mmCIF file of C-alpha atoms in Angstrom:
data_model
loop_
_atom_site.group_PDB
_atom_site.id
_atom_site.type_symbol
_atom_site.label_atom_id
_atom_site.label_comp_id
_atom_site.label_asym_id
_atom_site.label_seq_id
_atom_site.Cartn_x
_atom_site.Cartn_y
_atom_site.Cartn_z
ATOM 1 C CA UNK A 1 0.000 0.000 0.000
ATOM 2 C CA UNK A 2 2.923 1.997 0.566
ATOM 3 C CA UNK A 3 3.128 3.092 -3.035
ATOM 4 C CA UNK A 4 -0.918 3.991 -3.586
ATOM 5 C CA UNK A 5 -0.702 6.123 -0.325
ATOM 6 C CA UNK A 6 2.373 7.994 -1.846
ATOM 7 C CA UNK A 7 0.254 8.312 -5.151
ATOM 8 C CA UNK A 8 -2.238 10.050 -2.946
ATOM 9 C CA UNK A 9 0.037 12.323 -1.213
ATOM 10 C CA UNK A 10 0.837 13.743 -4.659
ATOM 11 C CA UNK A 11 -2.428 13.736 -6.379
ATOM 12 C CA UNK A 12 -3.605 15.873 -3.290
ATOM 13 C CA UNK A 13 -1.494 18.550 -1.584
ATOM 14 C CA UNK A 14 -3.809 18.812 1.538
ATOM 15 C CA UNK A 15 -3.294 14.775 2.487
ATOM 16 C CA UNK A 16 -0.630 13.897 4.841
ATOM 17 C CA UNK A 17 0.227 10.774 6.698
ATOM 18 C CA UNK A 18 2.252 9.278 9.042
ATOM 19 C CA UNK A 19 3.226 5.415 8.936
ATOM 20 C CA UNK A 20 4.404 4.692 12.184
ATOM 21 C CA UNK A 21 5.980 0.912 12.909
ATOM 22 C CA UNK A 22 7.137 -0.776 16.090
ATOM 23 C CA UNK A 23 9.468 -3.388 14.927
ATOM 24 C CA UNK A 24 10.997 -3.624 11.957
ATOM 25 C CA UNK A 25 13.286 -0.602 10.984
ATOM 26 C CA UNK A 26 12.790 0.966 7.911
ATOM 27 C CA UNK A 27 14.601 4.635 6.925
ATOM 28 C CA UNK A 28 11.343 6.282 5.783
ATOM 29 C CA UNK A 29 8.999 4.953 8.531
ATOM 30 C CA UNK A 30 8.198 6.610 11.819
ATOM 31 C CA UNK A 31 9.612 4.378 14.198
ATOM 32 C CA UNK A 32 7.759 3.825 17.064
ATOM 33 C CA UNK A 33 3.937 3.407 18.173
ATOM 34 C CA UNK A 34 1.488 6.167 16.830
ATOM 35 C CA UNK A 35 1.124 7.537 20.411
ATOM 36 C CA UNK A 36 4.676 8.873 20.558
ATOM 37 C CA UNK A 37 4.489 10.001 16.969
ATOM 38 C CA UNK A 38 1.116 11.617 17.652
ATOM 39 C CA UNK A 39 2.751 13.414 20.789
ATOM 40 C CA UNK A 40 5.945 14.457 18.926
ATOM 41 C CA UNK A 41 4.970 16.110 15.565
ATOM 42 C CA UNK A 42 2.912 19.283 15.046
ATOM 43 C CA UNK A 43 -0.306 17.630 13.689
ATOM 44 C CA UNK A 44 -3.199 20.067 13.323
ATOM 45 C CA UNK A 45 -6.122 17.944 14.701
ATOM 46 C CA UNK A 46 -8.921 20.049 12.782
ATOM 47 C CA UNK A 47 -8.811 17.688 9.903
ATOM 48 C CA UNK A 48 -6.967 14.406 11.230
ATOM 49 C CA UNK A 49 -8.559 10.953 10.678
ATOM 50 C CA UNK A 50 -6.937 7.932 12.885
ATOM 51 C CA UNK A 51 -6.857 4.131 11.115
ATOM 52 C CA UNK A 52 -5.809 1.900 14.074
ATOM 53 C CA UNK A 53 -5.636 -1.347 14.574
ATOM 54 C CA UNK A 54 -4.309 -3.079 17.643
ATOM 55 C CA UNK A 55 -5.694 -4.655 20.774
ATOM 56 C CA UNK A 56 -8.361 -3.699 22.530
ATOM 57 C CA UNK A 57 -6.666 -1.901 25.501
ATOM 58 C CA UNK A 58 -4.169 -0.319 23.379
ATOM 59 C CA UNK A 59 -7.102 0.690 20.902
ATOM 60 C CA UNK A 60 -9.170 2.394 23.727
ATOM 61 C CA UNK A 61 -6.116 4.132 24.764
ATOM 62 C CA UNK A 62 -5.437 5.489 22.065
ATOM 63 C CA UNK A 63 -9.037 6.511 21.429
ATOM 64 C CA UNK A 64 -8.563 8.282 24.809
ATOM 65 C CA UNK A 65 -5.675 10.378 23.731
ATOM 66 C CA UNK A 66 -6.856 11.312 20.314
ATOM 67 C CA UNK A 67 -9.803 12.926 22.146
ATOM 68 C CA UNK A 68 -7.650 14.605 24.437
ATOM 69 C CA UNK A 69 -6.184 15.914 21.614
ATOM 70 C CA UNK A 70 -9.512 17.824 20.166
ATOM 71 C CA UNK A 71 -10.083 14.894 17.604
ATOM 72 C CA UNK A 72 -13.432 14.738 16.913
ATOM 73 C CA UNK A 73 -14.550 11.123 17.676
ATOM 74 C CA UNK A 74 -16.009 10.574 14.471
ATOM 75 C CA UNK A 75 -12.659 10.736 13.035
ATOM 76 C CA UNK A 76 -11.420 7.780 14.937
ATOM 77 C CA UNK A 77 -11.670 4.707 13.135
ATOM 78 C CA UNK A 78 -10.265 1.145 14.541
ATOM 79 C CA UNK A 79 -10.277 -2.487 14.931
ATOM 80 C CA UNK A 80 -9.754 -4.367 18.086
ATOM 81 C CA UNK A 81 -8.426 -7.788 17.797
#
C-alpha cells in the first residue's frame, strides 16, 4: 500500500500521513507506536482521521488520547483484535 498512499500524497497537496511501525526498521517509517508520533509532531487535529488497529486496551487508549487531543470522535476509526 505503501506506493498507492504515496500516489495520494501527490495527487492531493492537503493529504498527509504518518506510517508509524514498532518493529521492523525501515529509513522512511516513523519508528515507534502512533502515540509517541502523535505526541511528537505538530499535527493540526482540525482535519486528522486515525486508522488503528491493535488490541483492545491499546485501541481504547489510544481513542482516549486522540480525544484529548480535540479529535473529533467521528474521526477515529479502529479495529480491536
Amino acid at each position: 500500500y505503501e506506493d498507492f498512499i504515496k500516489d495520494l500524497k501527490e495527487q492531493y497537496p492537503n493529504f498527509d500521513y504518518k506510517i508509524c511501525i514498532s518493529r521492523e526498521d525501515i529509513d522512511w517509517y516513523y519508528h515507534w507506536y502512533i502515540t509517541k508520533a502523535m505526541l511528537e509532531e505538530n499535527i493540526s487535529w482540525d482535519n486528522a482521521e486515525v486508522y488503528y488497529c491493535w488490541s483492545v486496551p491499546v485501541c481504547k487508549d489510544l481513542r482516549e488520547q486522540c480525544l484529548s487531543l480535540w479529535l473529533d470522535k467521528k474521526k477515529f476509526y479502529s479495529e480491536a483484535f
